[in-house]
Short mmCIF file of C-alpha atoms and ligand atoms in Angstrom, two decimals:
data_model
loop_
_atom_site.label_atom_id
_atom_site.label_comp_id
_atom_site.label_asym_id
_atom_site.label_seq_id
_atom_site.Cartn_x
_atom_site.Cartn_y
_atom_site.Cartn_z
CA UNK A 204 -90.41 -127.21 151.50
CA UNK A 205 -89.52 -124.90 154.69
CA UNK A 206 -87.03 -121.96 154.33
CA UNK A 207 -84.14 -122.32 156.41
CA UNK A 208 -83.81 -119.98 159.66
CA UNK A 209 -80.59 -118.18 159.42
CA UNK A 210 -78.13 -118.12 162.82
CA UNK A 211 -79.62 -115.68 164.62
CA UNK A 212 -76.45 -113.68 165.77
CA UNK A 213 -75.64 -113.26 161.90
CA UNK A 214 -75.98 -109.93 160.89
CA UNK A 215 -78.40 -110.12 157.52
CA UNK A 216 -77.15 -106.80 156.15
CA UNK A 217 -73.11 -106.59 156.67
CA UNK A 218 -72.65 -110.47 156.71
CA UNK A 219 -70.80 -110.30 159.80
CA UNK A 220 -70.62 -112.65 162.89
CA UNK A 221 -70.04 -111.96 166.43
CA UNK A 222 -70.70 -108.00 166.17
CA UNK A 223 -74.50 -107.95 167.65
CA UNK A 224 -75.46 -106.82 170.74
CA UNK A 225 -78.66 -107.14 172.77
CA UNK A 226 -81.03 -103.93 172.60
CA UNK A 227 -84.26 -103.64 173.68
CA UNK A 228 -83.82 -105.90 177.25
CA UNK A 229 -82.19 -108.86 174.68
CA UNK A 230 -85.36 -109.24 173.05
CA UNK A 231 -83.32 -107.17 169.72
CA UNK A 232 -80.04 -107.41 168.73
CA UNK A 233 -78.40 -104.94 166.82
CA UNK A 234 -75.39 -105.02 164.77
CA UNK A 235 -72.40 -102.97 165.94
CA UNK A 236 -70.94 -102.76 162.53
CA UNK A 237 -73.72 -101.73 160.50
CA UNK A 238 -76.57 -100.77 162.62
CA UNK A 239 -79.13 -103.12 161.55
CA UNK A 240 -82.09 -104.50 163.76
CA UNK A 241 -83.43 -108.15 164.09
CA UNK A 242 -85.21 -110.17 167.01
CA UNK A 243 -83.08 -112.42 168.78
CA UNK A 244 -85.45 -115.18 169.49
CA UNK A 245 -87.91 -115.66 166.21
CA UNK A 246 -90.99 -117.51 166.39
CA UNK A 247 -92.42 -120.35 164.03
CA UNK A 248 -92.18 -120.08 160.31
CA UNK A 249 -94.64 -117.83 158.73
CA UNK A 250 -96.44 -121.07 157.17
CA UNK A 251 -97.60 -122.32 160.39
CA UNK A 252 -97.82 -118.55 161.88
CA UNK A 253 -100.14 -116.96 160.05
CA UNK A 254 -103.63 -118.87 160.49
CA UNK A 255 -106.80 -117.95 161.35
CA UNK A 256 -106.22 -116.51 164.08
CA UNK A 257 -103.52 -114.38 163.21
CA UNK A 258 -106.06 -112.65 161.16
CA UNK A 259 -108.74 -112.84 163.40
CA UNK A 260 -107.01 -112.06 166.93
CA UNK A 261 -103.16 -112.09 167.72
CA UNK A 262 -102.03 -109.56 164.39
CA UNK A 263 -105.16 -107.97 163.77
CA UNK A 264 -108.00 -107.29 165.54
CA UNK A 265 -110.51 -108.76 162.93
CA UNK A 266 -108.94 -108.43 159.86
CA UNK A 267 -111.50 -109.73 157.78
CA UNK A 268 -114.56 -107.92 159.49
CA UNK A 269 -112.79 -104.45 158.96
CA UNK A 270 -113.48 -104.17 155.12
CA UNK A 271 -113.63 -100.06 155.17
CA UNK A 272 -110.39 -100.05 156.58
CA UNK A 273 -108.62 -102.37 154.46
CA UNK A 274 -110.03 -100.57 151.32
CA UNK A 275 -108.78 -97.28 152.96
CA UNK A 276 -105.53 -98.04 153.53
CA UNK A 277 -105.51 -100.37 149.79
CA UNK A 278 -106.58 -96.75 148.36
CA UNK A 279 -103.61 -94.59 149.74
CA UNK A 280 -101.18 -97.37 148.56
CA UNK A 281 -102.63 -97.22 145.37
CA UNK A 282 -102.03 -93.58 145.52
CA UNK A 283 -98.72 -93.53 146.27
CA UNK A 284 -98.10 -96.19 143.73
CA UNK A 285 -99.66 -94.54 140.83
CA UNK A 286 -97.64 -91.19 141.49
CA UNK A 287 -94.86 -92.92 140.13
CA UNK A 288 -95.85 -96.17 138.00
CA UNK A 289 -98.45 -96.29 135.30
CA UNK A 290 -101.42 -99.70 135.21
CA UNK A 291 -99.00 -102.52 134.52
CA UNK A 292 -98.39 -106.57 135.20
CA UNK A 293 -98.15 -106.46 139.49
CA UNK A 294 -97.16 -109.04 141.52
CA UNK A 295 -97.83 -108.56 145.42
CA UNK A 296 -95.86 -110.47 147.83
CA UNK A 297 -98.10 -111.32 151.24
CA UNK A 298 -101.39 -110.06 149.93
CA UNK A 299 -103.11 -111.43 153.16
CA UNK A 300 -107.13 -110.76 152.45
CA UNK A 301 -106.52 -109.29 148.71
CA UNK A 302 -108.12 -105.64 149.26
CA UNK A 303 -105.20 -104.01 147.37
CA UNK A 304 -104.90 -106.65 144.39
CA UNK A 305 -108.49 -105.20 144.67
CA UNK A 306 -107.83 -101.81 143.91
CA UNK A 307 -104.90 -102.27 141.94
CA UNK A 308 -107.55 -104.70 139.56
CA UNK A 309 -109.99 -101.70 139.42
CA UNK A 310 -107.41 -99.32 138.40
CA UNK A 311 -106.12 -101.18 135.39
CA UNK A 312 -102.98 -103.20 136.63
CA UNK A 313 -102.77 -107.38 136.34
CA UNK A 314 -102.79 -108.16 139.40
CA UNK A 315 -101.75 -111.27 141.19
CA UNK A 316 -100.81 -112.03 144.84
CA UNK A 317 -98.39 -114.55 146.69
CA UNK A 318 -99.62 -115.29 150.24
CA UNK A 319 -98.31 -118.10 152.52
CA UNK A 320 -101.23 -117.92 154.60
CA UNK A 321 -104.11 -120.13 153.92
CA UNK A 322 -106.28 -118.45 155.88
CA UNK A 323 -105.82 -115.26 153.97
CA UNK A 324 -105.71 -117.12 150.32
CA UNK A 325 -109.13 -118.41 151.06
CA UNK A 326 -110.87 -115.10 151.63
CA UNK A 327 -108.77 -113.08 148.93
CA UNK A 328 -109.81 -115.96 146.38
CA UNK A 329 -113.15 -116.47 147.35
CA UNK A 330 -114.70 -113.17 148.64
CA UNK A 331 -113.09 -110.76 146.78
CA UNK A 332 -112.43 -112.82 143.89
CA UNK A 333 -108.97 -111.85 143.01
CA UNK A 334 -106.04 -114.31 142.00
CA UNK A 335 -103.75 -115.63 144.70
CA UNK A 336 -101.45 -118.17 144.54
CA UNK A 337 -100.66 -120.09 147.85
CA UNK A 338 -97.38 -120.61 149.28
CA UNK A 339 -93.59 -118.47 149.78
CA UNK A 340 -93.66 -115.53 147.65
CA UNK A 341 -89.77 -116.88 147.53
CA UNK A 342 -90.51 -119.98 145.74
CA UNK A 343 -93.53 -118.83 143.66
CA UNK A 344 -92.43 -115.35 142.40
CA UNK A 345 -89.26 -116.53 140.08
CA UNK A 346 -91.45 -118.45 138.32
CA UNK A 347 -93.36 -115.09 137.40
CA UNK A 348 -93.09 -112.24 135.58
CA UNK A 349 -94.12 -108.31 136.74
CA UNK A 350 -93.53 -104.74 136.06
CA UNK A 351 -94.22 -104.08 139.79
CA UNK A 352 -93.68 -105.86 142.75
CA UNK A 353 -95.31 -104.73 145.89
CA UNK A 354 -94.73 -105.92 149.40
CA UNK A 355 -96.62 -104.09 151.90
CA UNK A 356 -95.64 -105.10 155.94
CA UNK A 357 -93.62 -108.15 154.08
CA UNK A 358 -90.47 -107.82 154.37
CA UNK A 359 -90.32 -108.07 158.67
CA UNK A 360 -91.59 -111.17 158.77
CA UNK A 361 -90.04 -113.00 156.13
CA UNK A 362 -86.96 -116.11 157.16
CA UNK A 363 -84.22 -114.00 154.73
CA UNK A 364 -84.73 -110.23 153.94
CA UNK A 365 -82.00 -110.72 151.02
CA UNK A 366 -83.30 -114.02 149.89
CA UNK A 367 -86.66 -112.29 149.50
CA UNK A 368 -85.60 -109.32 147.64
CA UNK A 369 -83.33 -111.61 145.35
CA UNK A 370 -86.82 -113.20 144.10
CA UNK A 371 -87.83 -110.07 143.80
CA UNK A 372 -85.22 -108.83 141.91
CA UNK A 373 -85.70 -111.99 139.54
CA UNK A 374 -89.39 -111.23 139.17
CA UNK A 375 -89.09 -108.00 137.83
CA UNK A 376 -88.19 -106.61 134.02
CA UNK A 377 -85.48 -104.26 133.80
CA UNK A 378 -86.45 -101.17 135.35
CA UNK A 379 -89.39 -102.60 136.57
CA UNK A 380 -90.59 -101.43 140.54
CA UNK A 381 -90.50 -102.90 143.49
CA UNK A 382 -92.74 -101.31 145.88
CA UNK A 383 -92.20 -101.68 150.08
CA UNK A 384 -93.56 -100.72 153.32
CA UNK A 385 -92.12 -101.76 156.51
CA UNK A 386 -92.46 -100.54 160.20
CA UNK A 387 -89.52 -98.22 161.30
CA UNK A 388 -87.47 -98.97 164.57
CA UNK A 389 -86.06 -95.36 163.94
CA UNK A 390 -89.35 -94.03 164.16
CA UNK A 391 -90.22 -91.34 166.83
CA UNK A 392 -92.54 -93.87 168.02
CA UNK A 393 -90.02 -96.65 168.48
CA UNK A 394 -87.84 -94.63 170.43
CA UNK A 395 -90.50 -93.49 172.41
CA UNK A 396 -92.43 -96.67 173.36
CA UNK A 397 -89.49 -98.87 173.42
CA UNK A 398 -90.88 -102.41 174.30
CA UNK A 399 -94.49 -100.80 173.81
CA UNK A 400 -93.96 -99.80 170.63
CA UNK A 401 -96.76 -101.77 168.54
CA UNK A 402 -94.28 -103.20 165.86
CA UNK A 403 -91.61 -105.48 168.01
CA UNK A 404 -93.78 -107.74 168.23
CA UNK A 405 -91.12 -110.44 168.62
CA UNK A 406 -93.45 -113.57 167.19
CA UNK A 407 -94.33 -112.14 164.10
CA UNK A 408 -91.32 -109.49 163.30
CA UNK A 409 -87.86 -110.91 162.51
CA UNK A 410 -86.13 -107.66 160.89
CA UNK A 411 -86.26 -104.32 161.89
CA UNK A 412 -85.45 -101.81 159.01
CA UNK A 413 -84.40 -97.92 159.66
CA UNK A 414 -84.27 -95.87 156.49
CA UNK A 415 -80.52 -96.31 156.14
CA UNK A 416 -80.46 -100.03 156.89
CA UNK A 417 -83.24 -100.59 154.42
CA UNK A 418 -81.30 -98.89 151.52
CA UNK A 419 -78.44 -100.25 151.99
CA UNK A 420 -80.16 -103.93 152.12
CA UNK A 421 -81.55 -102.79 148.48
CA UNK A 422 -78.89 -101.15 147.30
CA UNK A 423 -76.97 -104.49 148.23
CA UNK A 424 -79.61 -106.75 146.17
CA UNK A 425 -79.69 -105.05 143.11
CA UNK A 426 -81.73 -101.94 143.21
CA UNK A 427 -81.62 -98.36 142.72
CA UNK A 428 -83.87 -96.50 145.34
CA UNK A 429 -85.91 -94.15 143.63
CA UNK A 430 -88.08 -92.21 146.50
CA UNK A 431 -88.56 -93.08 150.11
CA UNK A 432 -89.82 -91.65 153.09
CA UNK A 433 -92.08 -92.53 156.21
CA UNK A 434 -95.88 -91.79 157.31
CA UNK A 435 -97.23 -91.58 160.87
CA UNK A 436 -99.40 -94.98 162.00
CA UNK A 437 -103.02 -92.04 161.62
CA UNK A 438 -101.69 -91.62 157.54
CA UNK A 439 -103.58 -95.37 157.01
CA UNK A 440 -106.73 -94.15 159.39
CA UNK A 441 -110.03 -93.46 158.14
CA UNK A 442 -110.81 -90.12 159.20
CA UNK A 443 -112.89 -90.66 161.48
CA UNK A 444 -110.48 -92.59 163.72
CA UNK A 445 -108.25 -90.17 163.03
CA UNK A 446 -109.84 -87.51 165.00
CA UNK A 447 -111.27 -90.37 167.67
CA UNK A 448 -107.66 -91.02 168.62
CA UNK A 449 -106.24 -87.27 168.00
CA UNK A 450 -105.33 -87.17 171.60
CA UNK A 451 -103.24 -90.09 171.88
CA UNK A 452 -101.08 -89.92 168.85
CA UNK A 453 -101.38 -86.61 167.13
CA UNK A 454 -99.84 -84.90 170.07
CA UNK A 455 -97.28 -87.53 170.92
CA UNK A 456 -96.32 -87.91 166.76
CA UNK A 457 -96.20 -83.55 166.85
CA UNK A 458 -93.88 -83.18 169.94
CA UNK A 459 -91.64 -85.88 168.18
CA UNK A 460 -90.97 -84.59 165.29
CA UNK A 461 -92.12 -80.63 165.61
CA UNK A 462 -94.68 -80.28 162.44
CA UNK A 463 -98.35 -81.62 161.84
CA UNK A 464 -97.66 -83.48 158.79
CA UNK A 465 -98.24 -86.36 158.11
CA UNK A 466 -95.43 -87.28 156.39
CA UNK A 467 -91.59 -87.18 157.52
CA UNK A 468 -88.32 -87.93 156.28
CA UNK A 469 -87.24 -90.28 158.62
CA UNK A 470 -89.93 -90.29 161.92
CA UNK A 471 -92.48 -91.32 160.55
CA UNK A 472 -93.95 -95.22 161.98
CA UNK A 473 -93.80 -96.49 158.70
CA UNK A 474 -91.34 -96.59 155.72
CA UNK A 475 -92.11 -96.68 152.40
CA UNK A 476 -89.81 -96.86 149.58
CA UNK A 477 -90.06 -97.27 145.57
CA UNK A 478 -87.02 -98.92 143.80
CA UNK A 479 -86.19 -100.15 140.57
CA UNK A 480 -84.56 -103.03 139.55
CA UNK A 481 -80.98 -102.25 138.61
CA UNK A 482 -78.48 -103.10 135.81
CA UNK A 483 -77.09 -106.83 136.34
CA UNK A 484 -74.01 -107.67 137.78
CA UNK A 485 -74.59 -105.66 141.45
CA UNK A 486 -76.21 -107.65 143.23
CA UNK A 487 -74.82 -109.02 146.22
ZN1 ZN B 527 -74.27 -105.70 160.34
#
């Protein structure tokens, strides 16, 4: 069964019709109402976008060859994760190769993983040897149960950013904790790069989330944001690629947003937040 594409001058967060405007040289549009972000000419559904060669070429450079990376980057997630949740049932929405159902396995939690990609299912099942199930984390995850779902550079490609976060929402205990991590378009980097910036990538990413935008959208589907804030793109390096590319994007993320941290409020190039599902009867 394919997900339906909504209209594409339909603003996902406020509802409204006719208030976008072109941004970025009409590849964006962005709502005049409310602010939020989305790519005004999609490309194919994520079931016949994400195949080998996504993983291989067009999204990653090698995805499956990178394995120190991967475990990196499933590490620090972990991290941040564990500051806040203790080793419980987890569901992961778009667990493409499986390295963080990996380390989430090692560190106690049940973990299982919805990915759409078969591509990704295939090595996540059979190298690493962790459960996946194939197919829309949309259709699959309401017929699950989790203390913690997790949906790490998920939420920008999916065909409905509310639809997804609804099966979320249904997923979830009370109180459980829904875990995301999306690309920001309010980033210093963003407004910087404009069509350079690594994350438009107008095939692959349909939404475009800013802090504010993404807490309303959650707000709006039934959760209470708990914590959020953003990293810079070298947070997720290993170190030594960190100081291999110091020159390029140390000094550009420092005269953006003044300090040498590598967190930020709201500059950051990616967004993280940790929610809970709310009480019943607000969601919208
Ligand atoms: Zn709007």
């Amino acid at each position: 069964m394919k997900l339906k594409h909504d209209a594409p001058t339909t603003c996902a967060l406020c509802g409204r019709d006719d208030r976008s405007r072109p941004a970025l040289d009409g590849v964006l549009r962005r709502c005049a109402d409310c602010g939020f972000v989305w790519t005004a000419e999609p490309g194919p559904p994520p079931d016949e976008l994400y195949d080998e060669a996504y993983y291989l070429t067009d999204g990653y450079q090698d995805y499956f060859a990178s394995s120190r990376q991967r475990r990196f980057e499933a590490g620090r997630r972990l991290r941040w994760l564990s500051s806040i949740t203790r080793p419980s049932v987890l569901v992961e929405a778009g667990c493409a190769g499986g390295y963080f159902l990996e380390a989430a396995r090692n560190a106690g939690y049940t973990a299982t993983g919805i990915e759409v990609s078969h591509a990704a299912t295939t090595y996540a099942t059979q190298h690493l040897g962790v459960p996946v199930r194939h197919g829309y984390f949309e259709h699959i995850a309401p017929t699950l149960h989790a203390d913690i779902v997790c949906a790490f550079h998920v939420l920008e490609h999916v065909d409905n950013p509310r639809t997804f976060l609804h099966a979320a929402r249904h997923t979830l205990t009370p109180g459980g904790w829904l875990a995301l991590e999306v690309p920001n378009i309010a980033s210093a980097a963003a407004t910087r790069l404009g069509h350079h910036w690594p994350a438009v990538a107008p095939r692959y990413h349909r939404w475009h989330f800013t802090p504010d935008t993404l807490r309303r959208m959650l707000r709006e589907t039934g959760f209470e944001v708990v914590a959020h804030d953003t990293v810079f793109s070298r947070f997720y390096w290993r170190p030594l690629a960190r100081i291999r590319h110091a020159r390029g994007l140390l000094v550009a993320d420092l005269a953006a947003s003044r300090s040498p941290r590598i967190r930020h409020p709201h500059l950051g190039d990616l967004l993280r937040v940790l929610a809970r599902r709310g009480p019943a009867g607000v969601t919208g």
